[in-house]
mmCIF file of C-alpha atoms in Angstrom:
data_model
loop_
_atom_site.group_PDB
_atom_site.id
_atom_site.type_symbol
_atom_site.label_atom_id
_atom_site.label_comp_id
_atom_site.label_asym_id
_atom_site.label_seq_id
_atom_site.Cartn_x
_atom_site.Cartn_y
_atom_site.Cartn_z
ATOM 1 C CA MET A 1 83.543 45.214 86.829
ATOM 2 C CA VAL A 2 85.228 42.607 84.438
ATOM 3 C CA ASP A 3 83.526 39.050 83.941
ATOM 4 C CA VAL A 4 85.979 36.243 84.475
ATOM 5 C CA LYS A 5 85.076 33.104 82.212
ATOM 6 C CA PRO A 6 84.078 30.243 84.478
ATOM 7 C CA GLU A 7 87.052 27.279 84.488
ATOM 8 C CA ILE A 8 86.369 24.790 82.292
ATOM 9 C CA LYS A 9 85.630 21.148 84.409
ATOM 10 C CA VAL A 10 87.348 17.924 82.843
ATOM 11 C CA ASP A 11 85.703 14.888 83.415
ATOM 12 C CA SER A 12 88.085 12.811 84.924
ATOM 13 C CA ALA A 13 86.395 9.315 84.517
ATOM 14 C CA ASP A 14 88.003 7.323 81.564
ATOM 15 C CA ILE A 15 85.254 6.225 79.468
ATOM 16 C CA LYS A 16 85.201 5.200 75.930
ATOM 17 C CA LEU A 17 82.965 6.617 73.325
ATOM 18 C CA SER A 18 81.861 2.838 72.463
ATOM 19 C CA ASP A 19 80.723 2.771 76.155
ATOM 20 C CA ILE A 20 78.469 5.882 75.660
ATOM 21 C CA ASP A 21 74.490 4.949 73.876
ATOM 22 C CA GLN A 22 74.025 7.614 72.561
ATOM 23 C CA PHE A 23 77.155 7.349 69.986
ATOM 24 C CA GLU A 24 75.954 3.481 69.610
ATOM 25 C CA GLU A 25 74.594 2.582 66.132
ATOM 26 C CA ASP A 26 71.258 0.466 66.068
ATOM 27 C CA THR A 27 72.242 -2.220 63.933
ATOM 28 C CA ASP A 28 72.491 -5.024 66.265
ATOM 29 C CA LEU A 29 71.572 -8.501 64.454
ATOM 30 C CA GLN A 30 68.004 -9.869 65.743
ATOM 31 C CA LEU A 31 68.410 -13.605 66.974
ATOM 32 C CA PRO A 32 65.563 -15.820 67.472
ATOM 33 C CA SER A 33 65.643 -18.197 70.388
ATOM 34 C CA ALA A 34 67.321 -21.392 70.608
ATOM 35 C CA ASP A 35 64.340 -23.475 70.628
ATOM 36 C CA ALA A 36 62.957 -21.522 67.852
ATOM 37 C CA GLN A 37 61.904 -23.655 64.528
ATOM 38 C CA SER A 38 61.023 -22.645 61.147
ATOM 39 C CA TRP A 39 59.729 -24.434 57.989
ATOM 40 C CA LEU A 40 61.021 -23.143 54.311
ATOM 41 C CA VAL A 41 58.243 -24.491 51.608
ATOM 42 C CA LYS A 42 58.425 -22.939 48.166
ATOM 43 C CA VAL A 43 54.730 -22.025 46.998
ATOM 44 C CA SER A 44 53.513 -20.588 43.825
ATOM 45 C CA GLU A 45 53.946 -17.105 42.775
ATOM 46 C CA ASP A 46 50.106 -16.559 43.220
ATOM 47 C CA MET A 47 50.300 -17.792 46.773
ATOM 48 C CA TRP A 48 53.244 -15.479 47.476
ATOM 49 C CA LYS A 49 52.109 -12.485 45.528
ATOM 50 C CA ALA A 50 48.616 -12.806 48.024
ATOM 51 C CA TRP A 51 50.899 -13.184 50.719
ATOM 52 C CA ASN A 52 52.621 -10.171 50.417
ATOM 53 C CA ASP A 53 49.655 -8.305 49.734
ATOM 54 C CA ILE A 54 48.530 -9.293 52.926
ATOM 55 C CA TYR A 55 51.288 -8.600 54.932
ATOM 56 C CA THR A 56 51.976 -5.040 53.305
ATOM 57 C CA ASN A 57 48.311 -4.159 54.007
ATOM 58 C CA THR A 58 48.879 -5.429 58.115
ATOM 59 C CA ALA A 59 49.696 -2.338 60.247
ATOM 60 C CA VAL A 60 53.551 -2.420 61.657
ATOM 61 C CA GLY A 61 53.801 -3.418 65.633
ATOM 62 C CA THR A 62 50.001 -5.847 65.279
ATOM 63 C CA GLU A 63 50.256 -9.299 66.267
ATOM 64 C CA PRO A 64 51.350 -12.617 63.496
ATOM 65 C CA VAL A 65 48.829 -12.494 61.025
ATOM 66 C CA GLU A 66 47.502 -16.782 60.871
ATOM 67 C CA VAL A 67 47.041 -17.278 57.092
ATOM 68 C CA GLY A 68 46.459 -20.584 57.200
ATOM 69 C CA LYS A 69 46.991 -24.208 59.085
ATOM 70 C CA LEU A 70 49.009 -26.739 58.826
ATOM 71 C CA ARG A 71 47.865 -30.366 59.481
ATOM 72 C CA VAL A 72 49.703 -33.574 59.661
ATOM 73 C CA ARG A 73 48.089 -37.297 59.536
ATOM 74 C CA ARG A 74 49.862 -39.933 60.899
ATOM 75 C CA LYS A 75 49.284 -43.402 60.594
ATOM 76 C CA PRO A 76 51.498 -46.282 61.654
ATOM 77 C CA GLY A 77 54.210 -47.758 58.933
ATOM 78 C CA GLU A 78 52.782 -44.722 56.838
ATOM 79 C CA PRO A 79 54.703 -41.778 55.940
ATOM 80 C CA ASP A 80 53.334 -38.421 57.598
ATOM 81 C CA ARG A 81 50.831 -36.415 55.200
ATOM 82 C CA ILE A 82 51.423 -32.656 55.928
ATOM 83 C CA GLN A 83 49.318 -29.938 54.135
ATOM 84 C CA ILE A 84 48.234 -26.617 54.443
ATOM 85 C CA ARG A 85 44.789 -25.061 54.279
ATOM 86 C CA LEU A 86 44.284 -21.149 53.747
ATOM 87 C CA ASP A 87 41.904 -18.963 55.813
ATOM 88 C CA ASN A 88 39.260 -18.142 53.753
ATOM 89 C CA ARG A 89 38.652 -14.977 55.736
ATOM 90 C CA PHE A 90 41.238 -13.015 53.281
ATOM 91 C CA HIS A 91 39.876 -11.653 49.826
ATOM 92 C CA GLN A 92 43.253 -12.509 48.684
ATOM 93 C CA HIS A 93 42.683 -16.370 49.311
ATOM 94 C CA LYS A 94 39.426 -16.469 47.397
ATOM 95 C CA LEU A 95 40.918 -17.236 43.985
ATOM 96 C CA LEU A 96 43.283 -19.745 44.814
ATOM 97 C CA PRO A 97 43.441 -23.705 45.920
ATOM 98 C CA ARG A 98 42.383 -23.904 49.405
ATOM 99 C CA THR A 99 44.273 -27.139 49.885
ATOM 100 C CA TYR A 100 47.913 -27.737 49.754
ATOM 101 C CA GLU A 101 50.036 -31.822 49.846
ATOM 102 C CA LEU A 102 53.754 -30.618 50.892
ATOM 103 C CA GLU A 103 56.306 -32.835 49.332
ATOM 104 C CA MET A 104 59.094 -32.908 51.900
ATOM 105 C CA LYS A 105 62.845 -32.621 50.652
ATOM 106 C CA ALA A 106 64.294 -32.341 53.894
ATOM 107 C CA SER A 107 63.924 -33.351 57.208
ATOM 108 C CA THR A 108 66.986 -31.602 58.730
ATOM 109 C CA TYR A 109 68.916 -28.961 58.902
ATOM 110 C CA ASN A 110 70.701 -28.159 56.076
ATOM 111 C CA ASN A 111 72.724 -25.204 56.100
ATOM 112 C CA THR A 112 70.257 -22.731 55.182
ATOM 113 C CA VAL A 113 70.141 -19.817 56.426
ATOM 114 C CA VAL A 114 66.612 -16.840 56.014
ATOM 115 C CA PHE A 115 67.313 -13.401 57.050
ATOM 116 C CA SER A 116 65.513 -10.026 56.588
ATOM 117 C CA GLU A 117 66.594 -6.530 56.247
ATOM 118 C CA LYS A 118 64.957 -3.353 56.890
ATOM 119 C CA ASP A 119 65.979 0.624 56.394
ATOM 120 C CA LEU A 120 66.758 2.424 59.551
ATOM 121 C CA PRO A 121 64.343 5.459 60.898
ATOM 122 C CA GLY A 122 65.558 8.580 60.379
ATOM 123 C CA HIS A 123 68.167 7.797 57.223
ATOM 124 C CA ARG A 124 67.422 8.827 53.591
ATOM 125 C CA ALA A 125 68.993 7.625 50.552
ATOM 126 C CA GLN A 126 71.462 10.014 48.451
ATOM 127 C CA GLN A 127 69.731 10.333 45.028
ATOM 128 C CA TYR A 128 72.056 9.639 42.091
ATOM 129 C CA GLY A 129 73.646 12.563 40.655
ATOM 130 C CA GLY A 130 72.617 14.892 43.590
ATOM 131 C CA ARG A 131 76.502 15.627 44.347
ATOM 132 C CA ARG A 132 77.042 17.139 40.850
ATOM 133 C CA GLN A 133 76.834 20.276 39.454
ATOM 134 C CA GLN A 134 73.989 21.214 37.274
ATOM 135 C CA SER A 135 74.601 23.209 34.242
ATOM 136 C CA GLY A 136 74.050 26.705 34.431
ATOM 137 C CA LEU A 137 73.944 27.182 38.319
ATOM 138 C CA LYS A 138 76.480 29.145 40.372
ATOM 139 C CA PRO A 139 79.145 27.375 42.563
ATOM 140 C CA SER A 140 78.202 26.642 45.658
ATOM 141 C CA GLY A 141 80.582 25.069 48.213
ATOM 142 C CA ILE A 142 84.153 23.635 47.363
ATOM 143 C CA PRO A 143 83.600 20.261 45.614
ATOM 144 C CA ASN A 144 85.407 16.918 47.436
ATOM 145 C CA LYS A 145 89.152 15.472 45.734
ATOM 146 C CA ASN A 146 87.140 12.900 43.983
ATOM 147 C CA ASP A 147 85.350 15.632 42.157
ATOM 148 C CA ARG A 148 87.730 17.308 41.280
ATOM 149 C CA TYR A 149 89.970 15.099 40.079
ATOM 150 C CA GLY A 150 88.312 12.306 39.497
ATOM 151 C CA ASN A 151 90.880 9.663 41.011
ATOM 152 C CA ARG A 152 88.151 7.894 43.311
ATOM 153 C CA LYS A 153 89.552 4.520 43.797
ATOM 154 C CA PRO A 154 88.150 1.055 43.618
ATOM 155 C CA GLY A 155 85.815 0.342 46.651
ATOM 156 C CA THR A 156 84.941 3.382 47.497
ATOM 157 C CA TYR A 157 81.499 4.156 47.505
ATOM 158 C CA ALA A 158 78.707 6.607 49.158
ATOM 159 C CA SER A 159 77.405 5.346 52.901
ATOM 160 C CA ALA A 160 74.620 3.579 52.043
ATOM 161 C CA ILE A 161 71.719 3.952 54.544
ATOM 162 C CA PRO A 162 72.121 0.991 57.466
ATOM 163 C CA LYS A 163 70.226 -1.813 58.210
ATOM 164 C CA GLN A 164 68.438 -3.147 60.584
ATOM 165 C CA THR A 165 69.060 -7.317 60.140
ATOM 166 C CA ALA A 166 67.041 -10.151 61.807
ATOM 167 C CA LEU A 167 67.532 -13.814 61.442
ATOM 168 C CA ALA A 168 64.643 -16.436 61.068
ATOM 169 C CA PRO A 169 64.826 -19.199 63.263
ATOM 170 C CA ARG A 170 66.692 -22.283 62.449
ATOM 171 C CA ILE A 171 64.965 -24.196 59.602
ATOM 172 C CA VAL A 172 64.256 -27.681 59.970
ATOM 173 C CA ASN A 173 62.223 -29.183 57.186
ATOM 174 C CA GLU A 174 62.440 -27.789 53.445
ATOM 175 C CA ALA A 175 59.396 -28.782 51.073
ATOM 176 C CA VAL A 176 57.324 -28.015 47.728
ATOM 177 C CA ALA A 177 53.899 -26.906 48.181
ATOM 178 C CA LYS A 178 51.178 -28.540 45.338
ATOM 179 C CA PRO A 179 47.805 -27.653 45.157
ATOM 180 C CA VAL A 180 45.337 -30.451 45.993
ATOM 181 C CA GLU A 181 42.747 -31.589 43.227
ATOM 182 C CA ASP A 182 39.949 -30.612 44.030
ATOM 183 C CA GLU A 183 37.063 -28.298 43.167
ATOM 184 C CA THR A 184 38.824 -25.085 43.895
ATOM 185 C CA SER A 185 41.717 -26.009 42.035
ATOM 186 C CA LEU A 186 40.233 -26.684 38.974
ATOM 187 C CA ASP A 187 38.608 -23.462 39.284
ATOM 188 C CA PHE A 188 41.739 -21.784 39.136
ATOM 189 C CA PHE A 189 42.789 -23.901 36.585
ATOM 190 C CA LYS A 190 40.351 -22.861 34.363
ATOM 191 C CA MET A 191 40.625 -19.153 35.220
ATOM 192 C CA GLN A 192 44.419 -19.084 34.264
ATOM 193 C CA TYR A 193 43.120 -21.124 30.959
ATOM 194 C CA ASP A 194 40.650 -18.838 30.400
ATOM 195 C CA VAL A 195 42.817 -15.801 31.147
ATOM 196 C CA ALA A 196 45.627 -17.504 28.314
ATOM 197 C CA LEU A 197 42.948 -18.000 25.835
ATOM 198 C CA ASN A 198 41.859 -14.266 26.436
ATOM 199 C CA ALA A 199 45.352 -12.750 26.519
ATOM 200 C CA GLY A 200 46.973 -11.289 23.545
ATOM 201 C CA LYS A 201 46.150 -10.078 19.801
ATOM 202 C CA LYS A 202 43.021 -10.946 18.482
ATOM 203 C CA THR A 203 42.597 -11.441 14.411
ATOM 204 C CA ASN A 204 39.657 -10.044 13.518
ATOM 205 C CA PHE A 205 38.349 -11.269 9.374
ATOM 206 C CA SER A 206 36.808 -8.999 7.056
ATOM 207 C CA ASN A 207 34.186 -9.872 4.102
ATOM 208 C CA ASP A 208 34.762 -6.278 2.727
ATOM 209 C CA VAL A 209 37.939 -6.147 1.300
ATOM 210 C CA TYR A 210 38.568 -6.695 -2.499
ATOM 211 C CA LYS A 211 41.739 -6.887 -4.388
ATOM 212 C CA ASN A 212 42.364 -5.686 -7.538
ATOM 213 C CA TYR A 213 43.937 -7.125 -10.211
ATOM 214 C CA THR A 214 45.485 -6.292 -13.395
ATOM 215 C CA ARG A 215 44.576 -7.946 -16.920
ATOM 216 C CA ASN A 216 48.140 -10.037 -16.691
ATOM 217 C CA SER A 217 48.289 -10.752 -13.368
ATOM 218 C CA ALA A 218 44.667 -12.245 -13.342
ATOM 219 C CA PHE A 219 46.117 -15.086 -15.266
ATOM 220 C CA GLY A 220 49.708 -15.790 -13.441
ATOM 221 C CA PHE A 221 51.768 -14.826 -16.437
ATOM 222 C CA SER A 222 52.857 -11.446 -17.928
ATOM 223 C CA VAL A 223 53.265 -10.684 -21.355
ATOM 224 C CA GLY A 224 55.743 -12.988 -23.345
ATOM 225 C CA SER A 225 55.960 -15.355 -20.841
ATOM 226 C CA MET A 226 54.716 -18.338 -23.065
ATOM 227 C CA THR A 227 57.363 -20.270 -25.113
ATOM 228 C CA SER A 228 57.056 -23.814 -26.294
ATOM 229 C CA LYS A 229 60.605 -24.423 -25.515
ATOM 230 C CA PRO A 230 61.093 -26.869 -22.514
ATOM 231 C CA ASN A 231 63.046 -25.999 -19.437
ATOM 232 C CA LYS A 232 66.732 -27.614 -19.469
ATOM 233 C CA SER A 233 66.537 -28.233 -15.635
ATOM 234 C CA LYS A 234 63.802 -28.008 -13.405
ATOM 235 C CA LYS A 235 64.166 -25.653 -9.864
ATOM 236 C CA LYS A 236 63.204 -27.003 -6.782
ATOM 237 C CA GLN A 237 60.508 -24.584 -5.241
ATOM 238 C CA PRO A 238 61.383 -23.114 -1.925
ATOM 239 C CA LYS A 239 59.151 -24.516 0.611
ATOM 240 C CA GLU A 240 56.401 -21.808 2.029
ATOM 241 C CA LYS A 241 57.065 -20.412 5.328
ATOM 242 C CA ALA A 242 53.844 -21.432 7.651
ATOM 243 C CA VAL A 243 51.793 -18.113 9.040
ATOM 244 C CA ARG A 244 51.416 -18.130 12.369
ATOM 245 C CA ILE A 245 47.821 -18.799 13.924
ATOM 246 C CA SER A 246 46.380 -17.147 16.803
ATOM 247 C CA LYS A 247 46.496 -18.599 20.065
ATOM 248 C CA GLU A 248 43.177 -19.395 20.809
ATOM 249 C CA GLU A 249 43.028 -21.265 16.832
ATOM 250 C CA LEU A 250 46.418 -23.333 18.072
ATOM 251 C CA LEU A 251 44.728 -24.323 21.068
ATOM 252 C CA ASP A 252 41.677 -25.809 19.577
ATOM 253 C CA ASN A 253 43.952 -27.678 16.707
ATOM 254 C CA LEU A 254 46.151 -29.147 19.575
ATOM 255 C CA GLN A 255 43.076 -30.377 21.714
ATOM 256 C CA GLN A 256 41.645 -32.005 18.583
ATOM 257 C CA CYS A 257 45.372 -33.787 18.036
ATOM 258 C CA PHE A 258 44.963 -35.339 21.573
ATOM 259 C CA GLN A 259 41.809 -36.658 21.310
ATOM 260 C CA GLN A 260 43.055 -39.158 18.316
ATOM 261 C CA TYR A 261 46.192 -39.968 19.502
ATOM 262 C CA GLN A 262 47.375 -39.792 23.589
ATOM 263 C CA TYR A 263 51.187 -38.674 22.326
ATOM 264 C CA TRP A 264 52.315 -36.568 19.740
ATOM 265 C CA PRO A 265 56.241 -36.035 18.640
ATOM 266 C CA LEU A 266 56.527 -32.511 18.137
ATOM 267 C CA LYS A 267 57.637 -33.083 14.222
ATOM 268 C CA ALA A 268 53.880 -35.012 13.640
ATOM 269 C CA LEU A 269 52.388 -32.343 15.087
ATOM 270 C CA ARG A 270 54.390 -29.666 12.779
ATOM 271 C CA GLU A 271 53.390 -31.711 10.309
ATOM 272 C CA ARG A 272 49.526 -31.657 11.159
ATOM 273 C CA LEU A 273 49.255 -27.671 12.229
ATOM 274 C CA GLN A 274 51.597 -26.262 9.717
ATOM 275 C CA GLN A 275 52.977 -24.242 12.259
ATOM 276 C CA PRO A 276 56.316 -23.172 13.433
ATOM 277 C CA GLU A 277 57.875 -25.634 15.837
ATOM 278 C CA ALA A 278 58.513 -22.848 18.537
ATOM 279 C CA TRP A 279 55.205 -21.602 18.829
ATOM 280 C CA ILE A 280 53.778 -25.011 18.974
ATOM 281 C CA LYS A 281 56.163 -25.670 21.669
ATOM 282 C CA GLU A 282 55.528 -22.493 23.422
ATOM 283 C CA VAL A 283 51.539 -22.853 23.548
ATOM 284 C CA LEU A 284 51.960 -26.654 23.962
ATOM 285 C CA ASP A 285 53.781 -26.367 27.631
ATOM 286 C CA GLU A 286 50.539 -24.950 28.650
ATOM 287 C CA ILE A 287 48.539 -28.151 28.185
ATOM 288 C CA ALA A 288 50.842 -31.028 28.009
ATOM 289 C CA TYR A 289 54.401 -32.293 29.354
ATOM 290 C CA ALA A 290 56.923 -33.947 27.527
ATOM 291 C CA VAL A 291 57.423 -37.665 28.136
ATOM 292 C CA ARG A 292 60.727 -38.454 29.541
ATOM 293 C CA SER A 293 60.933 -41.922 29.726
ATOM 294 C CA GLY A 294 59.320 -45.277 28.467
ATOM 295 C CA ASP A 295 58.563 -45.963 24.826
ATOM 296 C CA TYR A 296 57.327 -42.812 24.095
ATOM 297 C CA VAL A 297 59.940 -40.761 25.349
ATOM 298 C CA GLY A 298 60.678 -37.620 23.205
ATOM 299 C CA THR A 299 56.618 -36.943 22.913
ATOM 300 C CA TYR A 300 54.185 -35.117 24.514
ATOM 301 C CA LYS A 301 51.052 -36.119 26.460
ATOM 302 C CA LEU A 302 48.302 -33.721 27.886
ATOM 303 C CA ASN A 303 48.417 -33.375 31.718
ATOM 304 C CA GLU A 304 45.884 -34.426 33.818
ATOM 305 C CA SER A 305 44.512 -31.069 34.133
ATOM 306 C CA SER A 306 44.003 -30.929 30.567
ATOM 307 C CA ALA A 307 42.609 -34.441 29.979
ATOM 308 C CA ARG A 308 40.121 -33.695 32.634
ATOM 309 C CA LEU A 309 38.392 -30.286 31.273
ATOM 310 C CA LEU A 310 38.371 -32.156 27.695
ATOM 311 C CA GLN A 311 36.881 -35.352 29.474
ATOM 312 C CA ILE A 312 39.780 -37.461 27.806
ATOM 313 C CA GLN A 313 40.652 -40.774 29.750
ATOM 314 C CA ASP A 314 43.719 -42.773 29.439
ATOM 315 C CA GLY A 315 41.264 -45.917 28.024
ATOM 316 C CA ASP A 316 39.627 -43.948 25.575
ATOM 317 C CA LEU A 317 42.557 -43.632 23.404
ATOM 318 C CA LYS A 318 44.687 -46.492 22.613
ATOM 319 C CA ALA A 319 48.615 -45.973 23.509
ATOM 320 C CA GLU A 320 50.022 -45.043 20.609
ATOM 321 C CA ALA A 321 51.855 -42.305 19.237
ATOM 322 C CA ALA A 322 51.192 -40.216 16.123
ATOM 323 C CA PRO A 323 52.670 -41.385 12.955
ATOM 324 C CA ILE A 324 55.719 -39.276 11.650
ATOM 325 C CA LYS A 325 55.737 -38.607 7.562
ATOM 326 C CA ASN A 326 59.505 -39.259 6.237
ATOM 327 C CA GLU A 327 59.903 -36.443 4.640
ATOM 328 C CA SER A 328 63.848 -35.751 3.062
ATOM 329 C CA ASP A 329 65.282 -33.223 0.497
ATOM 330 C CA GLN A 330 66.603 -36.142 -1.121
ATOM 331 C CA GLY A 331 65.520 -37.697 -4.534
ATOM 332 C CA THR A 332 64.313 -41.382 -4.639
ATOM 333 C CA GLY A 333 65.315 -42.085 -7.911
ATOM 334 C CA ASP A 334 62.255 -40.773 -10.168
ATOM 335 C CA GLU A 335 63.404 -37.207 -10.168
ATOM 336 C CA LEU A 336 66.372 -38.421 -12.388
ATOM 337 C CA GLY A 337 64.254 -40.147 -15.335
ATOM 338 C CA GLU A 338 62.277 -37.281 -15.252
ATOM 339 C CA ALA A 339 64.890 -34.945 -16.073
ATOM 340 C CA ASP A 340 66.171 -37.540 -18.686
ATOM 341 C CA ASP A 341 62.780 -37.451 -20.573
ATOM 342 C CA ASP A 342 63.254 -33.922 -20.254
ATOM 343 C CA ASP A 343 66.562 -33.998 -22.094
ATOM 344 C CA VAL A 344 65.178 -35.874 -24.407
ATOM 345 C CA ASP A 345 63.264 -33.390 -26.610
ATOM 346 C CA GLU A 346 66.621 -31.366 -27.026
ATOM 347 C CA PHE A 347 68.005 -33.805 -29.490
ATOM 348 C CA GLU A 348 67.737 -33.875 -33.187
ATOM 349 C CA ASP A 349 67.914 -37.012 -35.227
ATOM 350 C CA VAL A 350 71.110 -36.605 -37.154
ATOM 351 C CA LYS A 351 71.790 -38.548 -41.081
ATOM 352 C CA MET A 352 75.431 -40.043 -40.998
ATOM 353 C CA GLU A 353 76.856 -40.000 -44.444
ATOM 354 C CA GLY A 354 80.324 -41.970 -44.852
#
């Protein structure tokens, strides 16, 4: 008996492929509700790392995690005081300051949009060079025309992993979080100060190193170098380059300087410490700030945290800047007199006979 193939039934319904759910990509943009609002706050790098660690260790699908509270103090006739207080139950907050004061930058919508992206599940990124044929292996498959001719046009790239994009609620306030000066903030600053002191390489001094001197070098001159003839000209000796000291020693020297004067120009510190200017400025930025206006513009002054650790108050020192020694390469006129005296020894008295 011969099997007869059944007739293929054609669906007469006019349905577009875009209307079928199984062909629709799950790349819709997630929009928040119209009434939702959010704050955009600039925080320190340490706080951002702590919150990122909390977010990473939180299971997917759980309720939003409360990392702190936002408190607003309102008094009639005064601007609102807004603070953030971190939750103590997270170990990531143990070393951070507990309270932060918010300095408002904008209180209305300012065309700022925040969004997030994540990879859709079930997709895998193509490894770099995965399509290239390895040397010494048997070819497998037919390469595409771009691999055969190498005429890939600009703008043609391999398909990336589909992303799922979500918009954050509308931003109505922008602020900067600054730690409040209390016991926790001082402990945090002291910890950073100790880490900066102990970081980097250290210099070890040894008393067991002896240097061998030859007979001639022990006296500072070589054989045949002594002469009674004066030099015709005095050559200017090159300035000795300053040897960079350790960071801990430089910090101690800077603290001693600020215990004498409140304001220090960078040139005065370079003359006092005999260190490279770039090295002084790098360490100085950790304990002091540059004065931008006023009578002492262009100088440096200790910041409040460093002055508190050194127990220095504004009334303890007179408000004045450290003096700068005038060092110039031009002579004052005395050098010419000294050169003339040296040249006198080279002339001889000649008797004139007529």
